Coordinates of C-alpha atoms and ligand atoms in Angstrom, one line a residue:
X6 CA -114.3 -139.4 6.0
X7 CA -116.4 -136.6 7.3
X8 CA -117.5 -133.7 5.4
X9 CA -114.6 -131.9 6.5
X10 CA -112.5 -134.0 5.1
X11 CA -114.8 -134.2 1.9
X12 CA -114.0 -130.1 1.2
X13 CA -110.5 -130.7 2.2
X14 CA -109.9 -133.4 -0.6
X15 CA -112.0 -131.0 -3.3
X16 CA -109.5 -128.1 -2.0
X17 CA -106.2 -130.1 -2.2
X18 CA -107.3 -131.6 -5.7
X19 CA -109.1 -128.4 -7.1
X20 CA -107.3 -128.8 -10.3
X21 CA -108.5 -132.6 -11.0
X22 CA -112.2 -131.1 -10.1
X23 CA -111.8 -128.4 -12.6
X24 CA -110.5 -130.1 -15.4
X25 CA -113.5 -132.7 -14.9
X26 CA -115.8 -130.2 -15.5
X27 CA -114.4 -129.1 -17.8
X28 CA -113.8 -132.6 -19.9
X29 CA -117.9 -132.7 -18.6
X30 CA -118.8 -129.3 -20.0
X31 CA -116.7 -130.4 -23.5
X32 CA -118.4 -134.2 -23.4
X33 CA -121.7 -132.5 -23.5
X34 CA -121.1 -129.5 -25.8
X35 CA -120.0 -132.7 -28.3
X36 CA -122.7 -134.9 -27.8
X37 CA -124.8 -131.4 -28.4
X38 CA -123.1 -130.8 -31.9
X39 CA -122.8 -134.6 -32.3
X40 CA -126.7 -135.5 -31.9
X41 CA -129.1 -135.5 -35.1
X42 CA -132.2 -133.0 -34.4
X43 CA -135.3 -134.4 -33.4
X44 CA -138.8 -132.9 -34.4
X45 CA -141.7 -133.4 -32.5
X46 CA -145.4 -133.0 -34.0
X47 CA -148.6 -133.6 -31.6
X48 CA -152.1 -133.9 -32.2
X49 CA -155.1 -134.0 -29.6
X50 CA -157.9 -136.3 -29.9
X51 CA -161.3 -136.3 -28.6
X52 CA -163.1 -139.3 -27.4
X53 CA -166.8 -139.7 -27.7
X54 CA -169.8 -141.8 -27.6
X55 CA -172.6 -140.8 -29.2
X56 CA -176.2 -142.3 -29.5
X57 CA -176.6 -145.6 -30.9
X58 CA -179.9 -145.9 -29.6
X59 CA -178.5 -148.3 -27.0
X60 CA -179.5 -147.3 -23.8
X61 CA -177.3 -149.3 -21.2
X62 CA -174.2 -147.3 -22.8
X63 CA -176.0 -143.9 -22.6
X64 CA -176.5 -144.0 -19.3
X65 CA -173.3 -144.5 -18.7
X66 CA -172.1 -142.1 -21.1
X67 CA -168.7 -140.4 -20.3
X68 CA -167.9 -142.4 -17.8
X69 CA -167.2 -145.6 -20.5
X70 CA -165.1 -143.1 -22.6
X71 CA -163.0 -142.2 -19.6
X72 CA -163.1 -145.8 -18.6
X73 CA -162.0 -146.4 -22.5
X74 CA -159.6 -144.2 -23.3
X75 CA -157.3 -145.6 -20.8
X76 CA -156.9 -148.8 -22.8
X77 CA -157.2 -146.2 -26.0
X78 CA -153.6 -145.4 -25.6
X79 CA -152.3 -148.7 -25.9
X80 CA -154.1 -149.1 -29.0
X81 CA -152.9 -146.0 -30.4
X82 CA -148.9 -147.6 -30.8
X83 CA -150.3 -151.2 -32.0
X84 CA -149.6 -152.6 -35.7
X85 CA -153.4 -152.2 -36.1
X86 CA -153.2 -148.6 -36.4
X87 CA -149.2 -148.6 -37.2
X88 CA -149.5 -150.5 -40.0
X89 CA -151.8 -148.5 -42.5
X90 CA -149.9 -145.8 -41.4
X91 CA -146.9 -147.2 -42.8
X92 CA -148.6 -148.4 -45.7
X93 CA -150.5 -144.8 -46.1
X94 CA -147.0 -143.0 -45.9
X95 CA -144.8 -145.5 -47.7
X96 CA -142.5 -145.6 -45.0
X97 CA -139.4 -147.7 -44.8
X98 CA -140.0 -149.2 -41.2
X99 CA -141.8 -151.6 -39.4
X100 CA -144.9 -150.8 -37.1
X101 CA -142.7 -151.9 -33.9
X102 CA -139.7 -149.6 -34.8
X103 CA -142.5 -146.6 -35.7
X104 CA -144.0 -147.4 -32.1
X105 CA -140.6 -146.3 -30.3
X106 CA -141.3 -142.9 -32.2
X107 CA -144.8 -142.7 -31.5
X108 CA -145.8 -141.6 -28.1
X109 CA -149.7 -141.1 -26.3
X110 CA -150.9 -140.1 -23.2
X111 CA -154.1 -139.6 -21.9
X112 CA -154.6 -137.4 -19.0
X113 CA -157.0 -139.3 -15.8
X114 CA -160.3 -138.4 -15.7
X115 CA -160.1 -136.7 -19.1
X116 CA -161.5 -138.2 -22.6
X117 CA -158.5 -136.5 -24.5
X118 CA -155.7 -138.1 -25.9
X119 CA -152.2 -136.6 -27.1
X120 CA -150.6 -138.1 -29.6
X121 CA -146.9 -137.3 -29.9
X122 CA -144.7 -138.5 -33.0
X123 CA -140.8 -137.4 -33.0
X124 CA -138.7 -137.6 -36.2
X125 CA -135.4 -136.4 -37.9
X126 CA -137.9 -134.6 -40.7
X127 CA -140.5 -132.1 -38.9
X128 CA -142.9 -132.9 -42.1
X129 CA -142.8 -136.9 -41.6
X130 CA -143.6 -136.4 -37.8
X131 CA -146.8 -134.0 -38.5
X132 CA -147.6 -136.6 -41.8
X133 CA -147.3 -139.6 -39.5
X134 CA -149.3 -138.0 -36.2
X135 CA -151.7 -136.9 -38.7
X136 CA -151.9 -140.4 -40.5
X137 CA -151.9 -142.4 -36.5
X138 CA -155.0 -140.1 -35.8
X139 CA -156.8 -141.4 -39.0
X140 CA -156.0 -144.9 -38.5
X141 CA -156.6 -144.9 -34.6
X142 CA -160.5 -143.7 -35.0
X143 CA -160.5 -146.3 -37.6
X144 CA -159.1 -149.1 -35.6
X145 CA -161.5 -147.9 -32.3
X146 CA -164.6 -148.2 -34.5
X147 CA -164.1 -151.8 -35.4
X148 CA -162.5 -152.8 -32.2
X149 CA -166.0 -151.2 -30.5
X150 CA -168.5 -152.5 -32.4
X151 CA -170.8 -154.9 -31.1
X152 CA -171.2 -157.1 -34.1
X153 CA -169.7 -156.7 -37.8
X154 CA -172.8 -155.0 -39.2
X155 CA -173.5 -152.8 -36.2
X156 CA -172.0 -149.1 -35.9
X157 CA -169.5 -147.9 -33.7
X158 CA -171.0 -146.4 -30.6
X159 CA -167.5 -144.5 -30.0
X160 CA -166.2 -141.7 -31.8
X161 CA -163.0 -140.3 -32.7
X162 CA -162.4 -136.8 -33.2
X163 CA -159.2 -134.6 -34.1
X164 CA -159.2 -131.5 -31.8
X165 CA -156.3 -130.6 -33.0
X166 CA -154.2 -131.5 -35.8
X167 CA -150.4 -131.7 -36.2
X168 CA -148.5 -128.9 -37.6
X169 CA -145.2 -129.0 -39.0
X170 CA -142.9 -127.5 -36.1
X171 CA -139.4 -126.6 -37.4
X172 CA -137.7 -125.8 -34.1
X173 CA -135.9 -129.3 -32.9
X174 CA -137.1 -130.6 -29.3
X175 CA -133.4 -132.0 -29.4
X176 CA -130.6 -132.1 -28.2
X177 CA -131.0 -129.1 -25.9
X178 CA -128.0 -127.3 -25.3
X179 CA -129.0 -126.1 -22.1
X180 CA -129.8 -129.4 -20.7
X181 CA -126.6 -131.2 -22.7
X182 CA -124.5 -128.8 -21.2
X183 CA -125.7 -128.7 -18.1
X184 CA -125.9 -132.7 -17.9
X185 CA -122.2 -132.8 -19.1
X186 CA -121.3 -129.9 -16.4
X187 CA -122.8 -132.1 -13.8
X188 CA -121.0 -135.5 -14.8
X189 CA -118.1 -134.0 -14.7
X190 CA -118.4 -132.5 -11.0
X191 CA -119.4 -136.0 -10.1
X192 CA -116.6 -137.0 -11.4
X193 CA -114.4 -134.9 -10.0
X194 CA -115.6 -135.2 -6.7
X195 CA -115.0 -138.8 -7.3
X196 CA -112.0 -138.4 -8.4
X197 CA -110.9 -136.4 -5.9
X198 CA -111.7 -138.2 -3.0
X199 CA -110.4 -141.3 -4.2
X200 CA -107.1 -139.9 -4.4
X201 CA -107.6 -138.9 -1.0
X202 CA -108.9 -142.5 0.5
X203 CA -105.7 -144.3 -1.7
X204 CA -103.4 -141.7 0.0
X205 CA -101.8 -143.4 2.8
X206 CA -99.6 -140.7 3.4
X207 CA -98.8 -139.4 7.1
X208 CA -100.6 -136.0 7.4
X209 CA -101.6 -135.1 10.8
X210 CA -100.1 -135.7 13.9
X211 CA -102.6 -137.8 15.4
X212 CA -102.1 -140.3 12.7
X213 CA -98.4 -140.8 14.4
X214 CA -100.3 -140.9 18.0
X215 CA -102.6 -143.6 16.4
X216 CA -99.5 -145.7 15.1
X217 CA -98.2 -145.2 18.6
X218 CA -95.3 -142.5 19.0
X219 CA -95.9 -139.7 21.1
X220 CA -96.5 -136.5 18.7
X221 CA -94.0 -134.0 19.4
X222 CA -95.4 -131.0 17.0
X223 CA -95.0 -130.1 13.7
X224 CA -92.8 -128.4 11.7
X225 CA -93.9 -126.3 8.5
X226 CA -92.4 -126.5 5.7
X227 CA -89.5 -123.3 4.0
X228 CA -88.2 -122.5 1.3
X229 CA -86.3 -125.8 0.2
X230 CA -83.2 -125.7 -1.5
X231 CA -80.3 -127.9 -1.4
X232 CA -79.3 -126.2 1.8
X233 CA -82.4 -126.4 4.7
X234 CA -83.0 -122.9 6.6
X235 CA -81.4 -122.9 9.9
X236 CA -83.2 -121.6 12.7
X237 CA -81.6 -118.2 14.0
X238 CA -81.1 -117.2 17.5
X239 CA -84.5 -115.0 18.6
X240 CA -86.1 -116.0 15.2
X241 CA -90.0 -115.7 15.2
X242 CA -90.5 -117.4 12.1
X243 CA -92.8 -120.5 12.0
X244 CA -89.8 -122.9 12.0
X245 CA -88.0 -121.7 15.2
X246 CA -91.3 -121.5 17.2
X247 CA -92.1 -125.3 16.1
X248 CA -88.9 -126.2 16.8
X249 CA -89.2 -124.5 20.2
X250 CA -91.8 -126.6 21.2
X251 CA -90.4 -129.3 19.8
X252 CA -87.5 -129.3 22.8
X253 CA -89.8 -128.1 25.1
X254 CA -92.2 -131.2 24.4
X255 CA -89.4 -133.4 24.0
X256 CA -87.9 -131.8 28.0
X257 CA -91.6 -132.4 29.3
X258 CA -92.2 -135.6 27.8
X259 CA -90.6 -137.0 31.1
X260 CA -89.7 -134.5 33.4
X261 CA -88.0 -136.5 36.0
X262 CA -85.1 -138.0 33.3
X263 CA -85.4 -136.0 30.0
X264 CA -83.9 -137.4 27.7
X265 CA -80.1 -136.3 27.1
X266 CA -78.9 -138.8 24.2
X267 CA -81.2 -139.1 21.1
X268 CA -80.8 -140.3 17.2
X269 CA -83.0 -138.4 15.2
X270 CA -84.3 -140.9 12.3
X271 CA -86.4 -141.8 9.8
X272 CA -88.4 -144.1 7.6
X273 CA -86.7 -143.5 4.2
X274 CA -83.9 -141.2 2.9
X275 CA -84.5 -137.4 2.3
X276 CA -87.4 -136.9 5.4
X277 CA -85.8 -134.0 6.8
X278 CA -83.4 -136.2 9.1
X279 CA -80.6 -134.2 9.2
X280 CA -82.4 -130.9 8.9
X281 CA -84.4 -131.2 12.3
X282 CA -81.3 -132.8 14.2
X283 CA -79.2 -129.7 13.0
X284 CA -82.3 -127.3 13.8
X285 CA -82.9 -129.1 16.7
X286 CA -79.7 -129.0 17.8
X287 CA -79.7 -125.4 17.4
X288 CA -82.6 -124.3 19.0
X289 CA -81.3 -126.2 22.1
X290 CA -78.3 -124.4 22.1
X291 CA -79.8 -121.0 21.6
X292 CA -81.8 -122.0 24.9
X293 CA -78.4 -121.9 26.5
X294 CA -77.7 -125.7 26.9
X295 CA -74.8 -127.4 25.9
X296 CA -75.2 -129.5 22.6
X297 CA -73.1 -131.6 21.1
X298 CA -74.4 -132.7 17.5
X299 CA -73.0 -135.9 16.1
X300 CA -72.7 -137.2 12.6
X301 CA -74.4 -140.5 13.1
X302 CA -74.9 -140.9 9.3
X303 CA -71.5 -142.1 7.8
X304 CA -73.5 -143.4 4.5
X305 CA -74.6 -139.9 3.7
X306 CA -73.2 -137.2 6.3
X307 CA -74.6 -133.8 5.5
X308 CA -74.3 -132.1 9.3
X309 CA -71.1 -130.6 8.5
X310 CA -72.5 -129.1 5.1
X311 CA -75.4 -127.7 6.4
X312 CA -73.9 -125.9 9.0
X313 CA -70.8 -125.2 6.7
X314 CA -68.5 -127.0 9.1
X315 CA -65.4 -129.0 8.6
X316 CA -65.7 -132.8 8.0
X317 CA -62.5 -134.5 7.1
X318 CA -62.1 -135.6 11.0
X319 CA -64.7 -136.5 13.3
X320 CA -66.7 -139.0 14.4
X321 CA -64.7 -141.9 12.8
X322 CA -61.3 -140.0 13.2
X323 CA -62.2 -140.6 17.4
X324 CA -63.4 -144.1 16.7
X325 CA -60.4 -145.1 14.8
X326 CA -58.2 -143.7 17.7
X327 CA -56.3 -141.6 15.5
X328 CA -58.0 -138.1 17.0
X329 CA -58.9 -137.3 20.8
X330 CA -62.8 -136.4 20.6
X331 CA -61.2 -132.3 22.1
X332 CA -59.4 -132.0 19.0
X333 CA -62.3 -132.8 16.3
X334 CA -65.5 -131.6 18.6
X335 CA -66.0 -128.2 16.7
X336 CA -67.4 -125.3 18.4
X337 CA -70.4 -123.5 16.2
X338 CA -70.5 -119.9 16.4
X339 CA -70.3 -118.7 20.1
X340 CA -73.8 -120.8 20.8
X341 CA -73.6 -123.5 23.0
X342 CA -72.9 -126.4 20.2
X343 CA -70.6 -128.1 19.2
X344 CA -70.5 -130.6 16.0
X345 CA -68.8 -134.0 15.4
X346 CA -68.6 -134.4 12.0
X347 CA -68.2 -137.6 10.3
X348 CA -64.5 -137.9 9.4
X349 CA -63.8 -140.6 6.6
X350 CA -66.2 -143.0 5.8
X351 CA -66.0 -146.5 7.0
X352 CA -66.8 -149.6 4.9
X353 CA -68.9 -150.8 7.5
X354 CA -71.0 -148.3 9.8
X355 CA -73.1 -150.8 11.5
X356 CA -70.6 -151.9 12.6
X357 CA -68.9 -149.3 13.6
X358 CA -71.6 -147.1 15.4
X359 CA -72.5 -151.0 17.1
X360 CA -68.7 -150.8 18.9
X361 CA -68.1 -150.6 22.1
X362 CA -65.3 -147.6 21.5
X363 CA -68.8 -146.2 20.0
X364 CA -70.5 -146.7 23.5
X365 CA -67.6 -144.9 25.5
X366 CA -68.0 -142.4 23.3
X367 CA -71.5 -141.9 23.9
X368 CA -70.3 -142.1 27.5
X369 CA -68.2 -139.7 27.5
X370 CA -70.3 -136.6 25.0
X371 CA -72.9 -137.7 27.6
X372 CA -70.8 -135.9 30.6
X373 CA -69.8 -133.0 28.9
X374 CA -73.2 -132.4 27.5
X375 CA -77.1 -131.7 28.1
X376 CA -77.8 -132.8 25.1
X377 CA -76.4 -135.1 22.5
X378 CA -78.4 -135.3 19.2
X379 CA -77.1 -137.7 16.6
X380 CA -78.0 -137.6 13.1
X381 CA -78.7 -140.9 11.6
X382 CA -79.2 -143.0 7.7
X383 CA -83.4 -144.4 7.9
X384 CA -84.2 -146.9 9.1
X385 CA -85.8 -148.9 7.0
X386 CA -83.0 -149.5 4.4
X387 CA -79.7 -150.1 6.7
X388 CA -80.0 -151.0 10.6
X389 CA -77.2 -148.3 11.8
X390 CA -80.0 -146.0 13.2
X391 CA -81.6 -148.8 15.6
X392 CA -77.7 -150.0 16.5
X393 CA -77.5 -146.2 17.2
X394 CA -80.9 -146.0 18.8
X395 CA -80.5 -149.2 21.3
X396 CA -77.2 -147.1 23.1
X397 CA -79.1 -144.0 23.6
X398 CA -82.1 -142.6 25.7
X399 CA -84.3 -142.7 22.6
X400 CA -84.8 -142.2 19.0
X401 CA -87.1 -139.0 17.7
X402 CA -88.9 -140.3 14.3
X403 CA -89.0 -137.7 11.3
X404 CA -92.1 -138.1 9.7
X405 CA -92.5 -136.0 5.9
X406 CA -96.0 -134.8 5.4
X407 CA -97.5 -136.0 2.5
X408 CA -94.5 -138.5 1.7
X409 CA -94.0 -140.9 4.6
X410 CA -96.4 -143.4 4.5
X411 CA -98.3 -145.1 7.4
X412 CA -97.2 -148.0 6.5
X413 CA -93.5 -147.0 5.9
X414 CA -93.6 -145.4 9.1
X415 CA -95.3 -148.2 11.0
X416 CA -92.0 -150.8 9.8
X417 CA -90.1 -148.0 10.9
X418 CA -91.2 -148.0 14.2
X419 CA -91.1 -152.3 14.1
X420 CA -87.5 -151.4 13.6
X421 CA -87.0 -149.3 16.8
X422 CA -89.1 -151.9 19.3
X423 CA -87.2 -154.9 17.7
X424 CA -84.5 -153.9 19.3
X425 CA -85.6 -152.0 22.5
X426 CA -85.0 -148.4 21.5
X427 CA -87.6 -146.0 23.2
X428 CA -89.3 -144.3 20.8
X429 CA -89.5 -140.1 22.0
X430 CA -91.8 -139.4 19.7
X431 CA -92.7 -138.3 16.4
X432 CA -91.8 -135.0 14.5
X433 CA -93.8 -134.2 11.3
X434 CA -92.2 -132.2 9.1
X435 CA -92.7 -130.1 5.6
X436 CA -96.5 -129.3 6.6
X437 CA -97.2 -127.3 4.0
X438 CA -98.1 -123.7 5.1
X439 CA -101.2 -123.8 2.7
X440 CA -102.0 -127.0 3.1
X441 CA -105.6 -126.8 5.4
X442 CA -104.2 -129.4 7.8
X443 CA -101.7 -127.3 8.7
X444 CA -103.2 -126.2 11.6
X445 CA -104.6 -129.4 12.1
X446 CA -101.4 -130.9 12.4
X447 CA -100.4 -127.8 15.1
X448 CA -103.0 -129.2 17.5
X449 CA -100.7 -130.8 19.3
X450 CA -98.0 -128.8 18.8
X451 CA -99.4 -125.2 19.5
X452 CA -101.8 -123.7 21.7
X453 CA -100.7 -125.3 24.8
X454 CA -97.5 -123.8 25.5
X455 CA -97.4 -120.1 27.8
X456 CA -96.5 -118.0 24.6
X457 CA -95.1 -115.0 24.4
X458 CA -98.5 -112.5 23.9
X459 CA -97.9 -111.8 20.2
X460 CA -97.8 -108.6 20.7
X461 CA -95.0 -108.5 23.0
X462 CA -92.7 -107.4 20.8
X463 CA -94.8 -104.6 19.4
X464 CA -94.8 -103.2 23.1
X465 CA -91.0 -103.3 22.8
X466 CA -90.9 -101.7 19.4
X467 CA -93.5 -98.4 21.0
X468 CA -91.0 -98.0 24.1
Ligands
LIG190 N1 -88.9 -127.9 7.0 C1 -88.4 -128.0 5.7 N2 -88.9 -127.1 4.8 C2 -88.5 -127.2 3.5 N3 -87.5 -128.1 3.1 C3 -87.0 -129.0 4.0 C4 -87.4 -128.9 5.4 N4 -86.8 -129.9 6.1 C5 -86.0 -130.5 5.2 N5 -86.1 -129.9 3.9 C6 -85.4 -130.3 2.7 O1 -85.6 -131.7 2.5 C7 -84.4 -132.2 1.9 C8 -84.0 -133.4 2.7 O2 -83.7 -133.0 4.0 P1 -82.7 -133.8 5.0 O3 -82.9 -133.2 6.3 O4 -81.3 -133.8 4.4 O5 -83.3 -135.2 4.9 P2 -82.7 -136.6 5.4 O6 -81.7 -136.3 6.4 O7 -83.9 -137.3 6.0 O8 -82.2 -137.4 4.2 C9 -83.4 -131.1 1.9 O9 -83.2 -130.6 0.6 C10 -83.9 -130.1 2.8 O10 -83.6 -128.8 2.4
LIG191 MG1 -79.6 -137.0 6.4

């Protein structure tokens, strides 16, 4: 994934992003009102030698103390000075648990020390910074001098005392807030693109080039409904031009012997099968060839209900020899098609689209026609489309964005080579018109073609 693909994920799953944050923003308002306060009290401590008549640590004078206080620190948190602490205070702890509260630091070069204690109680922090002051010049003394009888040659002064603070160093609202905000953009982010790697759906056309049908274009998605939108003659609406191109790709795909008898299929039921062979079949038509659209889908016909046709004879009518294929073709408006419904259903349609009368049939729609688009059940669950697909010039694949799988449609196309049927190409359809891949997935499908100037009509319109 590139960064592209990074924004398009956050875009497409805006609402998983926002309601991280959110949960984030909530988390840490939470842990805000959860969290005890916490009082800090400091005190700043001065480290000095002073004369002890011994000469050898005069002349090195500050230098030891910097040297010193260094090591200082560490003494400052030990049970040496911890413990009379807690003894001086009567606290209820033991000098390793006071040392995770007690804090010093001693800046380089300097001889100062800073002594930080944090507590629930702003009162036992200053008492016990106060008392860890006391106790550490106490404990430096012994530690430094030379023999038991000897004095100290270091000294130990408070430059600044603790005071009792009342405003809490924490929690920080701010900073809880802002760390909860943060977690929950990560997360989002996270989650967002996960969803997006464990997608495997088909969304872009070159993802049908790369399992190896030729992309035909793309064709957006309408306005739904039981009933799909049928393209209309002279239509400039995003549909009819994709579909346009569609044929035109489909004509050019091989110039010499275009293909004149194709199934239209799919992976899985409700892909937008019978929708593009109907709108395929129309556009054709409106082009001024002659169509003949078959019912090739006798599990679940739904040609002759999308184009409000008749569909007690057809297809089967011809196949059972109990209709001539004149007297059930139906003409479709005064465009060049005409539609074979399905006529009864059959027990068996494998079967029946496998016959040979099946194959003279083809035959014969194949003389009287430019173009013969059958409609056809998926693939994957029943074998009629590949029996269907094996007599003809070539199956086009119906791919749904966001739905068919890669995998799905992979098997799909397994079907087709197991049993020799070209593959034309693949047709994704319902590409959302939001969607950011939309044009993405017109790559292929737009752009190349000569075009009507897009303000050709607008010319027409000033005349
Ligand atoms: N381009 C499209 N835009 C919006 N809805 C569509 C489009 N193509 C198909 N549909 C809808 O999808 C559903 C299934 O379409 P259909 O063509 O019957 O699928 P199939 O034949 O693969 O089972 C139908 O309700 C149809 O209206
Ligand atoms: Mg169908």
């Amino acid at each position: 994934m590139d960064l592209v693909d990074y924004l398009r994920a956050l875009r497409k799953h805006w609402i998983l992003v926002v309601l991280s944050v959110l949960l984030g923003g909530g988390a840490g308002a939470g842990a805000y009102s959860a969290s005890a306060p916490v009082y800090r009290a400091d005190s700043l401590l001065f480290v000095s030698m002073y004369d002890t008549g011994n000469a050898a640590l005069l002349m090195q004078g500050s230098m030891f103390a910097q040297q010193r206080v260094q090591s200082y620190t560490g003494v400052l948190t030990s049970p040496k000075v911890l413990q009379p602490v807690i003894d001086e205070l009567d606290l209820d702890t033991t000098p390793r648990a006071l040392s995770d509260h007690v804090g010093s630091s001693a800046p380089l070069g300097t001889v100062l020390i800073e002594v930080t204690v944090d507590e629930s109680s702003p009162q036992r922090a200053a008492d016990i910074a106060n008392s860890v002051s006391k106790h550490f010049g106490r404990a430096v003394s012994e530690l430094e001098q030379a023999t038991p009888a000897s004095a100290s040659p270091v000294r130990i002064n408070v430059l600044r005392p603790a005071v009792v603070r009342e405003d809490p160093i924490a929690p920080n609202l701010l900073r809880t807030l802002a760390l909860g905000l943060l977690a929950g953009v990560v997360l989002g982010t996270g989650l967002a693109v996960l969803r997006e790697v464990l997608d495997t759906t088909v969304k872009s056309l070159s993802t049908i080039t790369d399992l190896g049908a030729p992309a035909l274009g793309s064709v957006p998605a309408g306005e739904g409904g039981p009933r799909p939108e049928l393209v209309v003659e002279g239509s400039r609406s995003p549909q009819s031009e994709a579909l346009r191109q569609i044929r035109t790709n489909l004509q050019f795909a091989d110039v010499d012997h275009p293909p004149r008898v194709l199934v239209v299929t799919s992976a899985l039921p409700g892909e937008g099968k019978s929708t593009t062979a109907v709108n395929l079949a129309l556009t054709a038509a409106t082009a001024g060839m002659r169509v003949v659209l078959v019912e090739g889908d006798l599990r679940l016909p739904r040609v002759a209900d999308y184009l409000g046709v008749e569909d007690s004879a057809g297809l089967t009518t011809v196949l059972a020899g109990r209709a001539d294929l004149d007297d059930v073709l139906q003409p479709y408006g005064d465009t060049g098609l005409s539609v074979l419904a399905s006529g009864p259903i059959p027990l068996n349609p494998a079967a029946l689209l496998g016959s040979r009368h099946m194959g003279d049939l083809l035959a014969r729609l194949r003389e009287r026609a430019d173009l013969v688009i059958i409609d056809s059940p998926p693939l994957l669950p029943v074998a009629d489309a590949a029996v269907l697909a094996r007599q003809t010039d070539g199956a086009l694949v119906v791919v749904k964005h966001g739905k068919t799988t890669r995998d799905h449609l992979t098997r799909a196309l397994e079907r087709l080579r197991a049993v020799d049927a070209p593959v034309l190409g693949g047709v994704l359809t319902m590409v959302p018109a939001k969607a950011s891949d939309y044009s993405y997935a017109y790559e292929y499908g737009y752009g190349y073609q000569p075009t009507v100037p897009d303000d050709a009509e607008a010319v027409v319109l000033e005349r």
